[in-house]
């Protein structure tokens, strides 16, 4: 529940679903619940995506009320992120379980580097064409589902670089993150039903006790992050985002 409270604030503030916190935390906590190491990473990814549905959904609602969601942008990113989210769950099933934590760490490190470069990046005049936007959305969905994240670390800098103001980029990212999480979670559930060693109270790879505990508090604290996102200056938001990603990358890889 404490983990969920932190995740909620970060989701509202940075437009992320919280997977960058949830996945490493669950990977550390699940063995204490008697869950086998061979499936703990899959369960961490699937459960993280399930919590993102609640967290990003709550964050998106708060941002929508504050006028921070660009529905035109969401409409063109939506098809790609939904398809990509489902594909990412399938890719995760093909990767040997012992390599999944390393894949997660590498993705987070690349996200951190990409965000640091984007701080000084100049916004272009407009969004790319429809096909390019959908293709980018698919890439966001695959990587996000593979890492158990909502995709805000990719979609926020992408939108901001293409002329979308930072607060609306964060709000729009929350909507897309919820869609990625739904499609990715469905993929993990379908694959999980084929596994015999799942713990009790699981739906596929989604572990319900962790999901309920995290979601019960994260949905309440997203409004705090959303209000902070509406009051903090854009450069400050970008620096917080970059430092946050660097911290998570360093923790996972070192």
GROMACS .gro file of C-alpha atoms in nm:
model
  254
    1UNK     CA    1   0.000   0.000   0.000
    2UNK     CA    2   0.292   0.234   0.072
    3UNK     CA    3   0.436   0.142  -0.266
    4UNK     CA    4   0.103   0.228  -0.428
    5UNK     CA    5   0.094   0.570  -0.261
    6UNK     CA    6   0.435   0.661  -0.407
    7UNK     CA    7   0.337   0.523  -0.748
    8UNK     CA    8   0.022   0.737  -0.755
    9UNK     CA    9   0.208   1.062  -0.695
   10UNK     CA   10   0.468   0.979  -0.961
   11UNK     CA   11   0.196   0.883  -1.209
   12UNK     CA   12   0.015   1.213  -1.170
   13UNK     CA   13   0.334   1.419  -1.172
   14UNK     CA   14   0.523   1.256  -1.459
   15UNK     CA   15   0.254   1.085  -1.669
   16UNK     CA   16   0.398   0.738  -1.598
   17UNK     CA   17   0.199   0.439  -1.485
   18UNK     CA   18   0.443   0.357  -1.208
   19UNK     CA   19   0.589   0.039  -1.359
   20UNK     CA   20   0.943   0.174  -1.325
   21UNK     CA   21   0.887   0.156  -0.949
   22UNK     CA   22   0.646  -0.137  -0.926
   23UNK     CA   23   0.845  -0.393  -1.129
   24UNK     CA   24   1.174  -0.371  -0.928
   25UNK     CA   25   0.979  -0.355  -0.601
   26UNK     CA   26   0.768  -0.663  -0.682
   27UNK     CA   27   1.073  -0.852  -0.806
   28UNK     CA   28   1.218  -0.799  -0.457
   29UNK     CA   29   0.893  -0.869  -0.268
   30UNK     CA   30   0.740  -1.166  -0.455
   31UNK     CA   31   0.989  -1.433  -0.331
   32UNK     CA   32   0.877  -1.350   0.023
   33UNK     CA   33   0.527  -1.456  -0.083
   34UNK     CA   34   0.663  -1.796  -0.188
   35UNK     CA   35   0.651  -1.727  -0.562
   36UNK     CA   36   0.906  -1.918  -0.770
   37UNK     CA   37   1.192  -1.719  -0.919
   38UNK     CA   38   1.131  -1.870  -1.263
   39UNK     CA   39   0.800  -1.684  -1.297
   40UNK     CA   40   0.850  -1.387  -1.063
   41UNK     CA   41   0.956  -1.147  -1.340
   42UNK     CA   42   0.655  -1.237  -1.556
   43UNK     CA   43   0.426  -1.188  -1.255
   44UNK     CA   44   0.594  -0.856  -1.171
   45UNK     CA   45   0.546  -0.731  -1.529
   46UNK     CA   46   0.184  -0.848  -1.556
   47UNK     CA   47   0.084  -0.718  -1.213
   48UNK     CA   48   0.257  -0.387  -1.283
   49UNK     CA   49   0.055  -0.345  -1.602
   50UNK     CA   50  -0.264  -0.427  -1.411
   51UNK     CA   51  -0.189  -0.160  -1.150
   52UNK     CA   52  -0.119   0.088  -1.430
   53UNK     CA   53  -0.476   0.050  -1.555
   54UNK     CA   54  -0.601   0.189  -1.224
   55UNK     CA   55  -0.319   0.438  -1.170
   56UNK     CA   56  -0.306   0.581  -1.523
   57UNK     CA   57  -0.684   0.579  -1.546
   58UNK     CA   58  -0.712   0.783  -1.228
   59UNK     CA   59  -0.427   1.011  -1.336
   60UNK     CA   60  -0.585   1.060  -1.681
   61UNK     CA   61  -0.917   1.155  -1.523
   62UNK     CA   62  -0.751   1.413  -1.299
   63UNK     CA   63  -0.554   1.560  -1.591
   64UNK     CA   64  -0.868   1.567  -1.807
   65UNK     CA   65  -1.047   1.771  -1.540
   66UNK     CA   66  -0.749   2.010  -1.534
   67UNK     CA   67  -0.754   2.044  -1.916
   68UNK     CA   68  -0.420   1.866  -1.958
   69UNK     CA   69  -0.528   1.606  -2.219
   70UNK     CA   70  -0.494   1.661  -2.596
   71UNK     CA   71  -0.755   1.422  -2.738
   72UNK     CA   72  -0.635   1.477  -3.097
   73UNK     CA   73  -0.294   1.339  -3.001
   74UNK     CA   74  -0.447   1.049  -2.808
   75UNK     CA   75  -0.662   0.952  -3.108
   76UNK     CA   76  -0.362   0.907  -3.339
   77UNK     CA   77  -0.138   0.732  -3.084
   78UNK     CA   78  -0.411   0.498  -2.956
   79UNK     CA   79  -0.416   0.231  -3.235
   80UNK     CA   80  -0.038   0.184  -3.222
   81UNK     CA   81  -0.004   0.165  -2.844
   82UNK     CA   82  -0.286  -0.091  -2.814
   83UNK     CA   83  -0.133  -0.323  -3.077
   84UNK     CA   84   0.218  -0.271  -2.939
   85UNK     CA   85   0.111  -0.344  -2.582
   86UNK     CA   86  -0.025  -0.685  -2.679
   87UNK     CA   87   0.282  -0.764  -2.892
   88UNK     CA   88   0.515  -0.676  -2.604
   89UNK     CA   89   0.351  -0.936  -2.378
   90UNK     CA   90   0.416  -1.200  -2.645
   91UNK     CA   91   0.781  -1.096  -2.682
   92UNK     CA   92   0.828  -1.121  -2.303
   93UNK     CA   93   0.702  -1.480  -2.316
   94UNK     CA   94   0.971  -1.571  -2.572
   95UNK     CA   95   1.260  -1.426  -2.366
   96UNK     CA   96   1.413  -1.666  -2.106
   97UNK     CA   97   1.302  -1.561  -1.757
   98UNK     CA   98   1.657  -1.518  -1.626
   99UNK     CA   99   1.725  -1.253  -1.892
  100UNK     CA  100   1.408  -1.047  -1.837
  101UNK     CA  101   1.548  -0.838  -1.544
  102UNK     CA  102   1.848  -0.743  -1.761
  103UNK     CA  103   1.617  -0.648  -2.047
  104UNK     CA  104   1.421  -0.430  -1.805
  105UNK     CA  105   1.737  -0.263  -1.675
  106UNK     CA  106   1.866  -0.188  -2.026
  107UNK     CA  107   1.532  -0.040  -2.133
  108UNK     CA  108   1.524   0.187  -1.829
  109UNK     CA  109   1.883   0.298  -1.886
  110UNK     CA  110   1.807   0.389  -2.247
  111UNK     CA  111   1.495   0.576  -2.135
  112UNK     CA  112   1.702   0.773  -1.886
  113UNK     CA  113   1.960   0.870  -2.148
  114UNK     CA  114   1.689   0.960  -2.398
  115UNK     CA  115   1.514   1.184  -2.146
  116UNK     CA  116   1.835   1.363  -2.050
  117UNK     CA  117   1.897   1.448  -2.416
  118UNK     CA  118   1.537   1.561  -2.461
  119UNK     CA  119   1.570   1.828  -2.191
  120UNK     CA  120   1.767   2.048  -2.429
  121UNK     CA  121   1.586   1.928  -2.739
  122UNK     CA  122   1.390   2.179  -2.942
  123UNK     CA  123   1.025   2.117  -3.020
  124UNK     CA  124   0.938   2.080  -3.386
  125UNK     CA  125   0.644   2.268  -3.534
  126UNK     CA  126   0.393   1.984  -3.551
  127UNK     CA  127   0.325   1.616  -3.497
  128UNK     CA  128   0.448   1.376  -3.769
  129UNK     CA  129   0.207   1.215  -4.017
  130UNK     CA  130  -0.062   0.968  -3.918
  131UNK     CA  131   0.134   0.656  -4.024
  132UNK     CA  132   0.452   0.772  -3.846
  133UNK     CA  133   0.257   0.855  -3.527
  134UNK     CA  134   0.089   0.514  -3.526
  135UNK     CA  135   0.423   0.340  -3.590
  136UNK     CA  136   0.583   0.527  -3.301
  137UNK     CA  137   0.282   0.436  -3.085
  138UNK     CA  138   0.336   0.067  -3.168
  139UNK     CA  139   0.702   0.093  -3.064
  140UNK     CA  140   0.600   0.262  -2.738
  141UNK     CA  141   0.349  -0.014  -2.671
  142UNK     CA  142   0.595  -0.300  -2.733
  143UNK     CA  143   0.872  -0.155  -2.516
  144UNK     CA  144   0.630  -0.049  -2.242
  145UNK     CA  145   0.461  -0.388  -2.216
  146UNK     CA  146   0.800  -0.562  -2.222
  147UNK     CA  147   0.914  -0.348  -1.928
  148UNK     CA  148   0.579  -0.347  -1.745
  149UNK     CA  149   0.549   0.032  -1.770
  150UNK     CA  150   0.284   0.272  -1.896
  151UNK     CA  151   0.504   0.427  -2.165
  152UNK     CA  152   0.515   0.780  -2.024
  153UNK     CA  153   0.895   0.778  -2.033
  154UNK     CA  154   0.868   0.743  -2.413
  155UNK     CA  155   0.546   0.920  -2.502
  156UNK     CA  156   0.601   1.233  -2.289
  157UNK     CA  157   0.932   1.336  -2.455
  158UNK     CA  158   0.796   1.234  -2.798
  159UNK     CA  159   0.490   1.457  -2.761
  160UNK     CA  160   0.684   1.744  -2.606
  161UNK     CA  161   0.946   1.731  -2.884
  162UNK     CA  162   0.668   1.766  -3.141
  163UNK     CA  163   0.520   2.081  -2.999
  164UNK     CA  164   0.286   1.947  -2.731
  165UNK     CA  165   0.317   2.155  -2.413
  166UNK     CA  166   0.466   1.956  -2.123
  167UNK     CA  167   0.155   1.947  -1.904
  168UNK     CA  168  -0.062   1.822  -2.193
  169UNK     CA  169   0.208   1.573  -2.289
  170UNK     CA  170   0.195   1.432  -1.934
  171UNK     CA  171  -0.186   1.422  -1.930
  172UNK     CA  172  -0.213   1.264  -2.276
  173UNK     CA  173   0.052   1.011  -2.181
  174UNK     CA  174  -0.162   0.898  -1.887
  175UNK     CA  175  -0.447   0.813  -2.126
  176UNK     CA  176  -0.215   0.620  -2.360
  177UNK     CA  177  -0.053   0.443  -2.063
  178UNK     CA  178  -0.389   0.307  -1.953
  179UNK     CA  179  -0.453   0.167  -2.303
  180UNK     CA  180  -0.106   0.007  -2.319
  181UNK     CA  181  -0.161  -0.153  -1.980
  182UNK     CA  182  -0.496  -0.305  -2.078
  183UNK     CA  183  -0.364  -0.468  -2.396
  184UNK     CA  184  -0.037  -0.580  -2.233
  185UNK     CA  185  -0.217  -0.726  -1.932
  186UNK     CA  186  -0.451  -0.927  -2.155
  187UNK     CA  187  -0.149  -1.076  -2.330
  188UNK     CA  188   0.015  -1.176  -2.000
  189UNK     CA  189  -0.309  -1.325  -1.868
  190UNK     CA  190  -0.351  -1.542  -2.177
  191UNK     CA  191   0.008  -1.671  -2.157
  192UNK     CA  192  -0.015  -1.719  -1.779
  193UNK     CA  193  -0.304  -1.963  -1.807
  194UNK     CA  194  -0.061  -2.206  -1.970
  195UNK     CA  195   0.165  -2.213  -1.659
  196UNK     CA  196   0.105  -2.468  -1.380
  197UNK     CA  197   0.318  -2.314  -1.102
  198UNK     CA  198   0.115  -1.994  -1.053
  199UNK     CA  199   0.047  -1.889  -0.691
  200UNK     CA  200  -0.307  -1.883  -0.547
  201UNK     CA  201  -0.522  -1.577  -0.624
  202UNK     CA  202  -0.366  -1.526  -0.966
  203UNK     CA  203  -0.540  -1.449  -1.295
  204UNK     CA  204  -0.285  -1.564  -1.550
  205UNK     CA  205   0.037  -1.388  -1.450
  206UNK     CA  206  -0.151  -1.113  -1.261
  207UNK     CA  207  -0.112  -1.156  -0.883
  208UNK     CA  208  -0.431  -1.016  -0.729
  209UNK     CA  209  -0.311  -0.949  -0.368
  210UNK     CA  210  -0.034  -0.717  -0.494
  211UNK     CA  211  -0.266  -0.556  -0.749
  212UNK     CA  212  -0.535  -0.474  -0.492
  213UNK     CA  213  -0.289  -0.339  -0.234
  214UNK     CA  214  -0.107  -0.111  -0.481
  215UNK     CA  215  -0.420   0.012  -0.662
  216UNK     CA  216  -0.606   0.089  -0.338
  217UNK     CA  217  -0.364   0.371  -0.255
  218UNK     CA  218  -0.226   0.474  -0.596
  219UNK     CA  219  -0.571   0.579  -0.720
  220UNK     CA  220  -0.601   0.816  -0.426
  221UNK     CA  221  -0.263   0.987  -0.460
  222UNK     CA  222  -0.260   1.055  -0.838
  223UNK     CA  223  -0.450   1.379  -0.779
  224UNK     CA  224  -0.157   1.508  -0.570
  225UNK     CA  225   0.084   1.446  -0.858
  226UNK     CA  226  -0.157   1.596  -1.114
  227UNK     CA  227  -0.184   1.917  -0.912
  228UNK     CA  228   0.193   1.938  -0.882
  229UNK     CA  229   0.224   1.889  -1.261
  230UNK     CA  230  -0.011   2.183  -1.317
  231UNK     CA  231   0.184   2.415  -1.086
  232UNK     CA  232   0.551   2.325  -1.147
  233UNK     CA  233   0.737   2.494  -1.437
  234UNK     CA  234   0.813   2.281  -1.744
  235UNK     CA  235   1.196   2.272  -1.704
  236UNK     CA  236   1.152   2.149  -1.347
  237UNK     CA  237   0.920   1.871  -1.464
  238UNK     CA  238   1.173   1.756  -1.723
  239UNK     CA  239   1.458   1.751  -1.471
  240UNK     CA  240   1.250   1.551  -1.221
  241UNK     CA  241   1.162   1.304  -1.496
  242UNK     CA  242   1.524   1.259  -1.607
  243UNK     CA  243   1.661   1.221  -1.252
  244UNK     CA  244   1.389   0.972  -1.166
  245UNK     CA  245   1.476   0.751  -1.464
  246UNK     CA  246   1.849   0.768  -1.391
  247UNK     CA  247   1.785   0.656  -1.032
  248UNK     CA  248   1.579   0.356  -1.138
  249UNK     CA  249   1.830   0.258  -1.410
  250UNK     CA  250   2.121   0.277  -1.169
  251UNK     CA  251   1.937   0.070  -0.908
  252UNK     CA  252   1.849  -0.208  -1.152
  253UNK     CA  253   2.184  -0.230  -1.331
  254UNK     CA  254   2.426  -0.170  -1.042
   0.00000   0.00000   0.00000
